[in-house]
Coordinates of C-alpha atoms in Angstrom, one line a residue:
M6 CA -31.3 13.6 -42.9
A7 CA -28.4 14.0 -45.1
D8 CA -26.5 11.0 -42.7
R9 CA -29.8 9.0 -42.9
E10 CA -29.7 8.8 -46.7
Q11 CA -26.0 8.4 -46.8
Q12 CA -26.2 5.3 -44.6
A13 CA -29.4 4.1 -46.8
D14 CA -27.3 4.3 -49.6
I15 CA -24.5 2.2 -47.8
D16 CA -27.1 -0.2 -46.8
R17 CA -28.4 -0.3 -50.7
G18 CA -25.1 -1.3 -51.9
S19 CA -24.2 -3.8 -49.1
S20 CA -27.5 -5.4 -50.1
F21 CA -26.2 -5.4 -54.0
A22 CA -23.1 -6.7 -53.2
S23 CA -24.4 -9.2 -51.2
E24 CA -26.8 -10.5 -53.7
L25 CA -24.0 -10.4 -56.0
A26 CA -21.9 -12.4 -54.1
R27 CA -25.0 -14.9 -53.4
D28 CA -25.6 -15.1 -57.1
R29 CA -22.5 -17.8 -57.1
E30 CA -23.8 -20.1 -55.1
H31 CA -27.2 -19.9 -57.4
R32 CA -24.8 -21.0 -60.3
E33 CA -24.5 -24.6 -58.2
K34 CA -25.3 -27.8 -59.6
A35 CA -27.5 -30.5 -58.2
R36 CA -26.2 -33.7 -57.6
T37 CA -29.5 -35.4 -60.0
A38 CA -31.8 -34.0 -62.3
K39 CA -34.6 -35.4 -60.3
P40 CA -36.1 -31.8 -58.9
L41 CA -36.6 -31.2 -62.6
R42 CA -39.8 -33.6 -61.9
K43 CA -41.6 -30.7 -60.2
L44 CA -41.6 -29.1 -63.5
V45 CA -43.6 -31.3 -65.5
P46 CA -47.3 -30.3 -63.7
F47 CA -46.2 -26.4 -65.5
I48 CA -45.3 -28.3 -68.6
L49 CA -48.2 -30.2 -69.1
R50 CA -50.7 -27.6 -68.8
Y51 CA -49.5 -26.9 -72.6
P52 CA -50.2 -30.1 -74.3
G53 CA -50.7 -28.5 -77.3
L54 CA -47.0 -26.7 -77.6
L55 CA -45.5 -30.0 -76.2
A56 CA -47.0 -32.2 -78.9
A57 CA -46.0 -30.1 -81.6
F58 CA -42.3 -29.9 -80.3
I59 CA -42.1 -33.8 -79.9
V60 CA -43.3 -34.3 -83.5
F61 CA -40.9 -31.6 -84.9
L62 CA -38.1 -33.5 -82.6
A63 CA -38.8 -36.4 -84.3
L64 CA -38.7 -34.9 -87.9
A65 CA -35.5 -33.0 -86.8
A66 CA -34.0 -36.2 -86.0
L67 CA -35.3 -38.7 -88.6
L68 CA -33.4 -35.7 -91.6
T69 CA -30.5 -35.6 -89.8
L70 CA -30.0 -38.9 -89.8
T71 CA -31.3 -39.1 -93.7
L72 CA -29.2 -36.7 -94.8
P73 CA -25.8 -38.8 -94.9
A74 CA -27.7 -41.2 -96.8
A75 CA -28.6 -38.1 -99.0
F76 CA -25.1 -37.6 -99.3
R77 CA -24.1 -40.9 -100.1
L78 CA -26.8 -41.1 -103.1
V79 CA -25.3 -37.4 -104.4
V80 CA -21.9 -39.3 -104.3
D81 CA -22.6 -42.7 -105.7
C82 CA -25.0 -41.8 -108.1
G83 CA -24.4 -38.3 -108.8
F84 CA -20.5 -38.0 -109.4
G85 CA -20.0 -41.8 -109.9
G86 CA -23.0 -42.3 -112.5
A87 CA -26.5 -44.0 -112.0
E88 CA -24.6 -47.2 -114.4
S89 CA -22.2 -47.6 -111.7
S90 CA -24.1 -48.8 -109.1
P91 CA -26.9 -51.3 -109.3
A92 CA -28.7 -49.5 -106.5
C93 CA -28.5 -46.2 -108.6
S94 CA -30.0 -47.5 -111.8
S95 CA -32.7 -48.7 -109.8
L96 CA -33.6 -45.1 -108.1
P97 CA -36.7 -43.7 -110.6
I98 CA -33.8 -40.8 -110.9
G99 CA -32.2 -42.2 -113.2
D100 CA -29.0 -40.9 -114.1
D101 CA -30.2 -37.2 -113.8
L102 CA -26.9 -35.8 -112.1
S103 CA -28.7 -32.6 -111.1
A104 CA -31.6 -34.4 -109.4
Y105 CA -29.6 -36.1 -106.9
F106 CA -28.3 -32.5 -105.6
I107 CA -31.7 -31.1 -105.7
A108 CA -33.3 -34.2 -103.5
G109 CA -29.9 -33.7 -101.3
I110 CA -30.8 -30.0 -101.1
A111 CA -34.8 -30.4 -100.4
V112 CA -33.6 -33.0 -97.0
A113 CA -31.4 -30.1 -96.3
F114 CA -34.0 -27.6 -97.0
A115 CA -36.7 -29.7 -95.0
L116 CA -34.3 -30.0 -92.3
G117 CA -33.8 -26.5 -91.9
V118 CA -37.2 -25.9 -91.8
V119 CA -38.4 -28.3 -89.1
S120 CA -35.6 -27.6 -87.1
A121 CA -36.6 -24.1 -86.9
L122 CA -40.4 -25.2 -85.6
R123 CA -39.2 -27.8 -83.3
Y124 CA -37.0 -24.3 -82.0
Y125 CA -40.1 -22.3 -81.9
F126 CA -42.4 -24.4 -80.2
I127 CA -40.0 -25.7 -77.2
S128 CA -38.7 -22.0 -76.8
R129 CA -42.4 -20.9 -76.5
L130 CA -43.1 -23.5 -74.6
G131 CA -39.7 -22.7 -72.2
E132 CA -40.7 -18.9 -72.4
R133 CA -44.3 -19.9 -71.3
V134 CA -43.5 -22.5 -68.3
V135 CA -41.0 -20.1 -66.9
A136 CA -43.1 -16.6 -67.1
D137 CA -45.6 -19.2 -65.0
L138 CA -43.4 -20.2 -62.8
R139 CA -42.4 -16.5 -61.8
T140 CA -46.2 -15.5 -61.3
R141 CA -46.5 -18.0 -58.9
V142 CA -43.6 -17.5 -57.0
Y143 CA -43.7 -13.8 -56.6
S144 CA -47.6 -14.3 -55.8
H145 CA -46.4 -16.6 -53.3
L146 CA -43.8 -14.2 -52.0
L147 CA -46.3 -11.3 -51.6
G148 CA -48.5 -13.5 -49.2
L149 CA -45.8 -14.3 -46.9
S150 CA -45.8 -11.9 -44.0
P151 CA -42.6 -9.6 -42.9
G152 CA -41.8 -12.8 -40.3
F153 CA -40.9 -15.0 -43.2
Y154 CA -38.4 -12.2 -44.8
A155 CA -37.2 -11.2 -41.3
Q156 CA -35.5 -14.9 -41.7
V157 CA -34.2 -14.6 -45.3
R158 CA -32.3 -12.3 -47.4
T159 CA -34.4 -10.2 -49.8
G160 CA -31.5 -9.9 -52.0
E161 CA -31.4 -13.9 -52.1
V162 CA -35.4 -14.5 -52.9
L163 CA -34.5 -11.8 -56.0
S164 CA -32.3 -13.8 -56.8
R165 CA -34.0 -17.0 -56.9
L166 CA -36.9 -15.0 -58.9
T167 CA -34.8 -13.6 -61.6
T168 CA -31.2 -15.8 -61.9
D169 CA -32.9 -19.1 -61.4
T170 CA -35.4 -19.0 -63.5
T171 CA -33.5 -17.8 -66.3
L172 CA -31.2 -20.9 -65.6
I173 CA -34.8 -23.1 -65.7
Q174 CA -35.8 -21.2 -69.1
T175 CA -32.3 -22.0 -70.6
V176 CA -32.8 -25.5 -69.7
V177 CA -36.5 -25.7 -70.5
G178 CA -36.3 -23.4 -73.4
S179 CA -33.3 -25.0 -75.0
S180 CA -30.9 -27.5 -73.4
I181 CA -33.5 -30.4 -72.9
S182 CA -34.7 -30.1 -76.6
V183 CA -31.2 -30.0 -77.8
A184 CA -29.9 -33.1 -75.6
I185 CA -32.7 -35.4 -76.7
R186 CA -32.7 -34.6 -80.3
T187 CA -28.3 -35.1 -79.8
L188 CA -29.2 -38.0 -77.8
V189 CA -31.5 -39.6 -80.6
T190 CA -29.2 -38.5 -83.4
T191 CA -26.1 -40.1 -81.5
L192 CA -27.5 -43.1 -80.5
G193 CA -29.5 -43.9 -84.4
A194 CA -25.8 -42.7 -86.0
L195 CA -24.0 -45.1 -83.7
V196 CA -26.6 -47.7 -85.6
L197 CA -26.4 -47.0 -89.2
M198 CA -22.3 -46.3 -88.5
V199 CA -22.3 -50.3 -87.8
I200 CA -25.0 -51.2 -90.7
V201 CA -22.8 -49.1 -92.9
S202 CA -19.5 -50.6 -91.9
W203 CA -19.0 -52.8 -88.8
K204 CA -15.2 -52.5 -89.3
L205 CA -14.8 -48.6 -89.5
A206 CA -17.4 -48.0 -86.7
L207 CA -15.4 -50.9 -84.3
L208 CA -12.3 -48.5 -85.0
V209 CA -14.7 -45.3 -84.0
L210 CA -15.4 -46.5 -80.9
L211 CA -12.2 -48.0 -79.8
G212 CA -10.5 -44.2 -80.1
A213 CA -13.5 -42.4 -78.8
P214 CA -12.1 -42.9 -75.4
V215 CA -9.1 -41.0 -76.5
V216 CA -11.3 -38.2 -78.0
I217 CA -13.7 -37.7 -75.1
G218 CA -11.2 -38.1 -72.4
P219 CA -9.2 -34.7 -73.3
I220 CA -12.9 -33.2 -73.9
M221 CA -14.6 -34.1 -70.3
L222 CA -11.5 -33.6 -68.8
F223 CA -10.1 -30.1 -69.7
G224 CA -13.6 -28.8 -70.1
R225 CA -14.4 -29.6 -66.5
R226 CA -11.1 -27.5 -65.7
V227 CA -12.5 -25.0 -68.1
Q228 CA -15.9 -24.9 -66.3
R229 CA -14.4 -24.6 -62.7
L230 CA -12.4 -21.7 -64.0
S231 CA -15.4 -19.7 -65.7
R232 CA -17.3 -19.9 -62.7
S233 CA -14.4 -18.9 -61.0
S234 CA -14.1 -15.8 -63.5
Q235 CA -17.6 -14.8 -62.6
D236 CA -16.8 -14.9 -59.1
R237 CA -14.2 -12.7 -59.1
L238 CA -16.2 -9.9 -61.6
A239 CA -18.8 -10.5 -59.0
D240 CA -16.9 -8.9 -56.1
A241 CA -15.4 -6.6 -58.5
S242 CA -18.8 -5.5 -59.7
A243 CA -19.6 -5.7 -56.0
R244 CA -17.0 -3.1 -54.7
A245 CA -17.9 -0.6 -57.2
S246 CA -21.5 -0.9 -56.0
E247 CA -20.9 -0.2 -52.8
T248 CA -18.7 2.8 -53.8
L249 CA -20.5 4.6 -56.3
R250 CA -23.9 4.5 -54.3
A251 CA -22.4 5.9 -51.3
I252 CA -20.4 8.5 -53.4
E253 CA -20.3 11.1 -51.1
T254 CA -19.2 9.5 -48.0
V255 CA -16.2 8.1 -50.1
Q256 CA -15.5 11.8 -51.0
A257 CA -16.2 13.4 -47.3
F258 CA -13.4 10.8 -45.5
T259 CA -11.6 11.4 -48.9
R260 CA -10.8 7.8 -49.2
E261 CA -11.0 7.9 -53.1
D262 CA -7.4 6.7 -53.8
E263 CA -7.6 3.8 -51.5
E264 CA -10.9 2.6 -53.5
R265 CA -9.6 2.6 -56.9
R266 CA -6.9 0.5 -55.4
R267 CA -9.1 -1.9 -54.4
F268 CA -11.5 -2.0 -57.3
S269 CA -7.7 -2.2 -59.0
E270 CA -7.0 -5.5 -57.2
A271 CA -10.4 -7.0 -57.9
V272 CA -10.2 -6.3 -61.8
E273 CA -6.9 -7.8 -61.5
A274 CA -7.9 -10.7 -59.3
T275 CA -10.4 -11.4 -62.4
F276 CA -8.1 -10.9 -65.2
N277 CA -5.7 -13.5 -63.6
V278 CA -8.5 -16.0 -63.4
A279 CA -9.6 -15.4 -67.3
L280 CA -6.0 -15.7 -68.3
R281 CA -5.6 -19.0 -66.9
R282 CA -9.2 -20.3 -68.4
I283 CA -8.1 -19.0 -72.1
R284 CA -4.6 -20.6 -71.3
V285 CA -6.3 -23.9 -70.4
R286 CA -8.7 -24.1 -73.0
A287 CA -6.3 -22.9 -75.7
F288 CA -4.4 -25.9 -74.6
M289 CA -7.8 -28.0 -74.4
T290 CA -8.4 -26.9 -78.1
A291 CA -4.9 -27.5 -79.6
T292 CA -5.2 -31.6 -77.6
I293 CA -8.8 -31.9 -78.7
F294 CA -8.2 -31.1 -82.5
S295 CA -5.1 -32.6 -82.6
V296 CA -6.5 -35.9 -81.0
I297 CA -9.9 -35.7 -83.6
L298 CA -8.0 -34.3 -86.7
S299 CA -5.6 -37.5 -86.1
G300 CA -8.2 -39.8 -85.9
L301 CA -10.4 -38.9 -88.4
I302 CA -7.7 -39.2 -90.3
G303 CA -6.5 -42.7 -89.4
V304 CA -10.3 -43.5 -90.0
L305 CA -10.2 -42.5 -93.7
W306 CA -7.2 -43.8 -93.9
F307 CA -8.6 -47.3 -92.9
G308 CA -11.8 -46.4 -95.2
A309 CA -9.7 -45.5 -98.2
V310 CA -8.1 -48.8 -98.0
Q311 CA -11.4 -50.2 -98.2
V312 CA -12.6 -48.0 -100.7
Q313 CA -9.9 -48.9 -103.0
S314 CA -10.5 -52.7 -102.0
G315 CA -14.1 -52.8 -103.5
A316 CA -15.2 -53.3 -99.6
I317 CA -17.2 -50.1 -99.4
S318 CA -18.2 -47.6 -102.3
P319 CA -17.2 -43.5 -101.6
G320 CA -20.8 -42.5 -101.0
S321 CA -20.9 -45.2 -98.3
M322 CA -17.6 -43.9 -96.9
A323 CA -18.8 -40.1 -96.9
Q324 CA -21.9 -41.1 -95.3
F325 CA -20.1 -43.0 -92.3
V326 CA -17.8 -39.8 -91.9
M327 CA -21.0 -37.5 -91.5
Y328 CA -23.0 -40.2 -89.3
A329 CA -19.0 -40.4 -87.2
F330 CA -19.0 -36.7 -86.8
I331 CA -23.0 -36.9 -85.6
A332 CA -21.9 -39.2 -83.0
V333 CA -18.9 -37.6 -81.6
S334 CA -20.4 -34.0 -81.6
G335 CA -23.2 -35.1 -80.2
V336 CA -21.3 -36.6 -76.9
G337 CA -19.6 -33.5 -76.6
L338 CA -22.8 -31.4 -76.6
L339 CA -24.4 -33.8 -74.4
T340 CA -21.4 -33.3 -71.5
E341 CA -22.1 -29.7 -71.6
T342 CA -25.7 -30.2 -71.7
Y343 CA -25.8 -32.9 -69.1
A344 CA -23.8 -29.8 -66.8
E345 CA -26.4 -26.7 -67.6
I346 CA -29.7 -29.5 -66.5
M347 CA -27.4 -30.2 -63.5
R348 CA -27.4 -26.7 -62.5
A349 CA -31.2 -26.0 -63.7
A350 CA -32.1 -28.6 -61.6
G351 CA -30.9 -26.9 -58.4
A352 CA -32.2 -23.6 -59.5
T353 CA -35.4 -25.5 -59.1
E354 CA -34.9 -26.9 -56.0
R355 CA -34.4 -23.5 -54.7
L356 CA -37.4 -22.3 -56.3
M357 CA -39.6 -25.1 -55.3
E358 CA -38.2 -24.4 -51.4
L359 CA -39.7 -21.2 -52.1
L360 CA -42.7 -22.5 -53.2
S361 CA -43.0 -25.0 -50.1
S362 CA -42.5 -22.3 -47.4
K363 CA -45.0 -21.8 -45.1
D364 CA -46.1 -18.2 -43.9
T365 CA -45.4 -17.7 -40.2
L366 CA -48.7 -16.4 -40.1
P367 CA -51.5 -18.9 -39.8
V368 CA -54.7 -18.0 -41.2
A369 CA -58.3 -18.8 -39.7
R370 CA -60.0 -21.3 -42.4
S371 CA -62.8 -19.4 -41.4
P372 CA -62.1 -15.8 -40.8
Q373 CA -64.5 -13.9 -38.4
P374 CA -66.1 -10.9 -40.6
L375 CA -65.5 -7.3 -38.7
K376 CA -69.0 -5.5 -38.4
T377 CA -69.5 -2.9 -40.2
P378 CA -68.7 0.2 -39.9
V379 CA -65.3 -0.6 -38.4
E380 CA -65.7 1.6 -35.0
G381 CA -61.9 1.1 -34.6
R382 CA -61.5 0.1 -31.2
I383 CA -58.3 -0.9 -30.5
G384 CA -56.5 -3.5 -27.6
F385 CA -53.5 -5.1 -26.2
E386 CA -54.3 -7.3 -23.4
E387 CA -51.1 -9.2 -21.5
V388 CA -49.2 -9.2 -25.0
R389 CA -46.1 -10.8 -25.1
F390 CA -43.9 -10.8 -28.0
A391 CA -40.1 -11.5 -29.6
Y392 CA -38.9 -11.2 -32.9
P393 CA -38.0 -14.3 -34.6
T394 CA -34.8 -13.3 -35.2
R395 CA -34.0 -12.5 -31.7
P396 CA -36.3 -15.1 -29.6
E397 CA -34.7 -14.4 -26.5
I398 CA -35.5 -11.1 -26.1
E399 CA -38.9 -9.9 -25.3
A400 CA -40.0 -6.9 -27.8
L401 CA -42.8 -6.6 -25.4
A402 CA -43.4 -7.4 -21.9
G403 CA -46.8 -7.6 -20.9
V404 CA -48.5 -4.9 -22.6
S405 CA -51.6 -3.7 -22.0
F406 CA -53.7 -1.0 -22.9
R407 CA -56.9 0.4 -25.0
V408 CA -57.5 3.0 -27.5
E409 CA -61.5 3.9 -28.1
P410 CA -62.9 4.8 -31.5
G411 CA -62.2 8.4 -32.3
E412 CA -59.1 8.4 -29.7
T413 CA -55.5 9.8 -30.8
V414 CA -53.0 7.5 -28.5
A415 CA -49.1 8.8 -29.0
L416 CA -46.7 6.1 -27.9
V417 CA -43.3 7.8 -26.9
G418 CA -40.1 5.9 -25.7
R419 CA -36.3 5.4 -26.0
S420 CA -35.1 3.7 -29.3
G421 CA -36.0 0.3 -28.5
A422 CA -38.5 0.7 -26.0
G423 CA -41.1 -1.4 -28.2
K424 CA -43.5 1.3 -30.2
S425 CA -42.7 0.1 -33.9
T426 CA -43.5 -3.2 -32.3
I427 CA -47.3 -2.1 -31.3
L428 CA -47.6 -1.1 -35.0
Q429 CA -46.9 -4.3 -36.6
L430 CA -48.6 -6.3 -34.2
I431 CA -51.5 -4.0 -34.7
L432 CA -50.7 -4.5 -38.9
R433 CA -50.7 -8.5 -37.9
F434 CA -47.4 -8.5 -39.3
Y435 CA -46.6 -10.9 -36.5
D436 CA -48.7 -12.8 -33.9
P437 CA -48.1 -11.9 -30.2
A438 CA -46.6 -14.7 -28.0
S439 CA -48.9 -14.7 -25.6
G440 CA -51.9 -12.3 -25.2
R441 CA -54.4 -10.9 -27.7
V442 CA -54.4 -8.2 -30.0
T443 CA -58.1 -7.2 -30.6
L444 CA -60.1 -4.6 -33.0
D445 CA -63.7 -4.0 -32.1
G446 CA -63.0 -6.8 -29.6
N447 CA -62.1 -9.5 -32.2
D448 CA -58.8 -11.0 -31.5
L449 CA -56.7 -10.5 -35.1
R450 CA -55.7 -14.0 -35.4
D451 CA -59.5 -14.5 -36.2
L452 CA -59.6 -12.4 -38.9
D453 CA -58.6 -12.1 -42.5
P454 CA -55.7 -10.2 -42.6
K455 CA -56.7 -8.4 -45.8
A456 CA -59.8 -7.2 -44.4
L457 CA -58.0 -6.1 -41.2
R458 CA -55.5 -3.8 -43.3
S459 CA -58.2 -2.8 -45.5
Q460 CA -59.6 -0.6 -42.5
L461 CA -55.7 0.6 -41.8
S462 CA -53.9 3.4 -43.0
V463 CA -50.2 3.4 -42.7
V464 CA -47.5 6.3 -42.5
Q465 CA -44.1 5.1 -42.0
Q466 CA -41.0 6.5 -40.9
N467 CA -38.8 5.7 -43.9
A468 CA -41.9 6.9 -46.1
P469 CA -41.0 4.1 -49.1
L470 CA -42.0 4.7 -52.2
F471 CA -42.1 3.5 -55.9
S472 CA -40.8 4.3 -59.1
G473 CA -43.5 5.4 -61.1
T474 CA -45.2 9.2 -61.6
V475 CA -46.4 11.0 -58.2
A476 CA -50.1 10.2 -58.8
E477 CA -49.7 6.5 -58.9
N478 CA -47.7 6.8 -56.0
I479 CA -50.6 8.4 -54.0
R480 CA -53.0 6.5 -55.8
F481 CA -51.5 3.5 -54.3
A482 CA -53.8 3.3 -51.8
R483 CA -56.9 3.4 -53.6
P484 CA -56.4 2.8 -57.3
D485 CA -59.5 3.9 -58.5
A486 CA -59.3 7.0 -56.7
T487 CA -60.1 10.2 -59.3
D488 CA -57.6 12.6 -60.3
A489 CA -59.5 15.0 -57.9
E490 CA -59.6 12.8 -54.9
V491 CA -56.0 12.5 -55.6
R492 CA -55.1 16.5 -55.6
A493 CA -57.5 16.8 -52.6
A494 CA -55.0 14.0 -50.7
A495 CA -51.9 16.1 -51.8
K496 CA -53.4 19.6 -50.6
A497 CA -54.3 18.2 -47.3
A498 CA -50.5 16.8 -46.8
N499 CA -49.4 19.6 -47.9
A500 CA -47.6 18.3 -50.6
H501 CA -49.5 20.3 -53.8
S502 CA -47.7 23.3 -54.4
F503 CA -43.9 21.1 -54.4
I504 CA -45.7 18.9 -57.0
E505 CA -47.2 21.2 -59.1
A506 CA -43.7 22.8 -59.1
L507 CA -42.3 19.7 -60.7
P508 CA -42.1 19.4 -64.4
Q509 CA -44.4 17.4 -65.1
G510 CA -46.5 18.0 -62.1
Y511 CA -48.7 15.0 -60.6
D512 CA -47.2 12.9 -63.5
T513 CA -43.5 13.6 -63.0
M514 CA -41.9 10.0 -62.7
L515 CA -39.7 9.5 -59.2
G516 CA -36.8 7.4 -59.2
E517 CA -36.5 4.2 -57.6
D518 CA -38.1 4.7 -53.8
G519 CA -38.3 8.3 -54.8
S520 CA -34.7 9.0 -54.5
T521 CA -35.2 12.4 -56.7
L522 CA -37.2 13.9 -54.0
S523 CA -35.8 15.1 -50.6
G524 CA -36.7 13.2 -47.5
G525 CA -39.7 15.7 -46.6
Q526 CA -41.4 15.9 -49.9
R527 CA -41.2 11.6 -49.7
Q528 CA -43.2 11.5 -46.3
R529 CA -45.5 14.4 -47.1
I530 CA -46.0 12.1 -50.4
A531 CA -46.9 9.7 -48.1
I532 CA -48.9 11.2 -46.1
A533 CA -51.0 12.0 -48.6
R534 CA -51.1 8.0 -49.6
A535 CA -52.6 7.5 -45.9
I536 CA -55.2 10.4 -46.3
L537 CA -56.8 9.1 -49.5
R538 CA -56.8 5.5 -47.8
D539 CA -59.5 7.4 -46.0
T540 CA -59.9 4.2 -42.9
P541 CA -61.4 4.3 -39.7
V542 CA -57.8 3.7 -38.3
L543 CA -54.7 5.5 -38.6
L544 CA -51.2 4.5 -37.6
L545 CA -48.6 7.3 -38.0
D546 CA -44.8 6.2 -37.5
E547 CA -42.8 9.6 -36.9
A548 CA -45.0 10.8 -39.7
T549 CA -43.4 14.4 -39.6
S550 CA -39.9 13.4 -38.8
A551 CA -38.3 14.4 -42.1
L552 CA -40.6 17.9 -42.6
D553 CA -39.1 21.1 -41.5
S554 CA -40.9 23.2 -39.0
E555 CA -43.4 24.9 -41.4
S556 CA -44.4 21.9 -42.9
E557 CA -44.4 19.9 -39.8
A558 CA -47.3 22.8 -38.5
A559 CA -49.3 22.5 -42.0
I560 CA -49.2 18.5 -41.7
K561 CA -50.0 18.8 -37.9
A562 CA -52.9 21.1 -39.0
A563 CA -53.9 18.5 -41.6
L564 CA -54.1 15.3 -39.2
A565 CA -55.7 17.2 -36.8
S566 CA -59.0 17.4 -38.8
I567 CA -58.1 14.2 -40.1
T568 CA -57.9 12.1 -36.8
A569 CA -60.9 13.9 -35.7
S570 CA -62.7 10.9 -36.4
K571 CA -60.5 8.6 -36.6
T572 CA -58.8 6.1 -34.3
T573 CA -55.1 7.2 -34.5
V574 CA -51.8 5.6 -32.7
V575 CA -48.9 7.7 -33.3
I576 CA -45.1 7.1 -32.6
A577 CA -43.4 10.3 -32.2
H578 CA -39.9 11.3 -30.9
R579 CA -40.8 14.7 -31.5
L580 CA -43.5 15.5 -28.5
S581 CA -44.3 18.2 -29.7
T582 CA -46.5 16.4 -32.4
V583 CA -48.5 14.7 -29.6
M584 CA -49.1 17.3 -26.4
N585 CA -52.8 17.4 -27.5
A586 CA -53.0 13.3 -28.1
N587 CA -56.3 12.3 -25.7
K588 CA -53.6 9.7 -24.3
I589 CA -50.1 9.5 -24.1
I590 CA -48.3 6.1 -23.4
V591 CA -44.5 5.7 -22.2
L592 CA -42.9 2.9 -23.1
D593 CA -39.3 1.5 -21.6
Q594 CA -37.6 -1.9 -22.7
G595 CA -41.1 -3.6 -23.8
K596 CA -43.2 -2.8 -20.7
V597 CA -45.6 0.4 -20.2
I598 CA -44.5 2.5 -17.4
A599 CA -46.7 5.0 -17.8
T600 CA -49.8 7.0 -19.0
G601 CA -51.6 10.2 -19.1
T602 CA -52.0 13.4 -20.9
H603 CA -49.0 15.5 -21.6
D604 CA -49.9 17.6 -18.7
Q605 CA -50.4 14.7 -16.1
L606 CA -47.2 13.0 -17.1
I607 CA -45.4 16.1 -16.5
K608 CA -46.1 16.3 -13.2
E609 CA -45.5 12.6 -12.7
G610 CA -41.9 13.0 -13.9
G611 CA -40.1 9.8 -14.8
I612 CA -38.7 9.1 -18.7
Y613 CA -41.2 11.6 -20.5
A614 CA -40.6 14.7 -18.4
Q615 CA -37.0 13.8 -19.2
L616 CA -37.7 13.7 -22.7
A617 CA -39.4 16.8 -22.8
E618 CA -37.4 18.6 -20.9
L619 CA -34.7 17.6 -23.5
Q620 CA -36.7 18.9 -25.8
F621 CA -38.7 22.1 -24.6
G622 CA -36.7 22.8 -21.5
A623 CA -38.1 24.1 -18.3
S624 CA -40.5 25.6 -20.5
V625 CA -42.8 22.4 -20.2
V626 CA -43.6 22.7 -16.5
P627 CA -47.3 23.4 -16.2
E628 CA -47.4 27.6 -15.0
T629 CA -49.6 26.7 -12.0
E630 CA -47.0 24.0 -10.5
S631 CA -44.1 26.7 -11.2
A632 CA -45.9 29.7 -9.4

């Protein structure tokens, strides 16, 4: 049991490591922004938020472009005096120095308020769109059959649901807003620069490539190194996750020093990449600052000559410099925003792939209703099936048998014989390639999968539990069950005594997958869950495999009383749990090779007798035959 738990820890660690590694792919950019069009229907659901954002976006852009003009009045009319310029003397403010500053402050204050409202509405819209998108994707994922998950990695699906939606939220709630506002203000600033002084505007435009070139060149280099740094960090985190989740195995094999060395190497690789990024960014900063400041001083030099000659006023010069700053910084911001938009486009494309994925199980348009009450008669008619991941190997090869209502049938055979596959077909997680699986004579393909599964209870071998309380895990089978019914199910599963001994009893919180409980305790809670569901058909997949002998005896007694009125299909490696079954079906390599009771199969010999002799020895031979 300990080996199984350790292996589970290793598997979870490997899965997490794979998820971190795959996260690198989720940062890739799309080639075009076209996939973002598919977000439009989600955005148009909220026309009020969208309209409010557009209004405040326009006002913010207008006020941003108005601020330099207000600053011009402050310089020309406030510092220079109204009498120095006819334009100033014609203003209603006149020569009141304070009034010009108050007007400038009013514009700045209005810009702050409008910008805050723009941010509020677009951020709210972005969060709402992403919440809807996550809900829709998750709802779609829940409806896909296990056949879909057999062909994709669950960690990748979860990463799309979290990482990709976060990228989209960043773009919808921030980047697109910034991009639109920056584009409007940059174009407006360029036009106004020409209006204020076409000579200065021409000088700035001629020098623009010298400024923008280093930004784009170094920016891409820094971006690549940043991504590489994140990749190396993911490698280090993945290694640490694998090791810590399997710490017992690591210590048991005295691998501490080796794991320390490997993690140290991963951390050093992360540091080296980060150091290269820091060097490039430092050089980029020095270059860009030198170029921008030199260019700005050059423009100011030429502007100062223009001011001295009286070609433009000092306020116009200040206004021009502010427009130039808006235009240059806007270009740099658009470069960064473009990269984010392309990554979000890639994320949108991957999410839409999930939403467009088809279920491997077709659902009948007009499902055939089950007659009530369900009798529980199960039939397999020449069923052939191969898993999608290995279509060349048949898991079931012409399997036929019947389970009558109220009958207990055991499936026995070596590992890989096809026992669990039969349960998965009964649950209609898969459809057979040929033949039929029926319930009360109805082909399962003609039934609504939810209606079918509502008549089935299952106890799986790995006894999966969920984070939450003990009571919530038992009530998972029937959410409307009362506390008394939950306790009765726990008592029937021989779980009540250990649950009561927990710190908060039935209200005790369990860790992920019930990790705070032993394997036997988890399995008894899973059995209680199936008992509480109380359906006509009960499916048991090694339901007592993790129990000690005393608990197994108690569970067998409880199951005996419960299965008396139910159709029960049992998978068992412990033959002691199925000796009293109405019928035992022996499987080998996907075929039924023998059927009968325990005594009949012992007399026939074959695989069942071999398995029985390995577990019980010669005592399994009937006395009449040994006499």
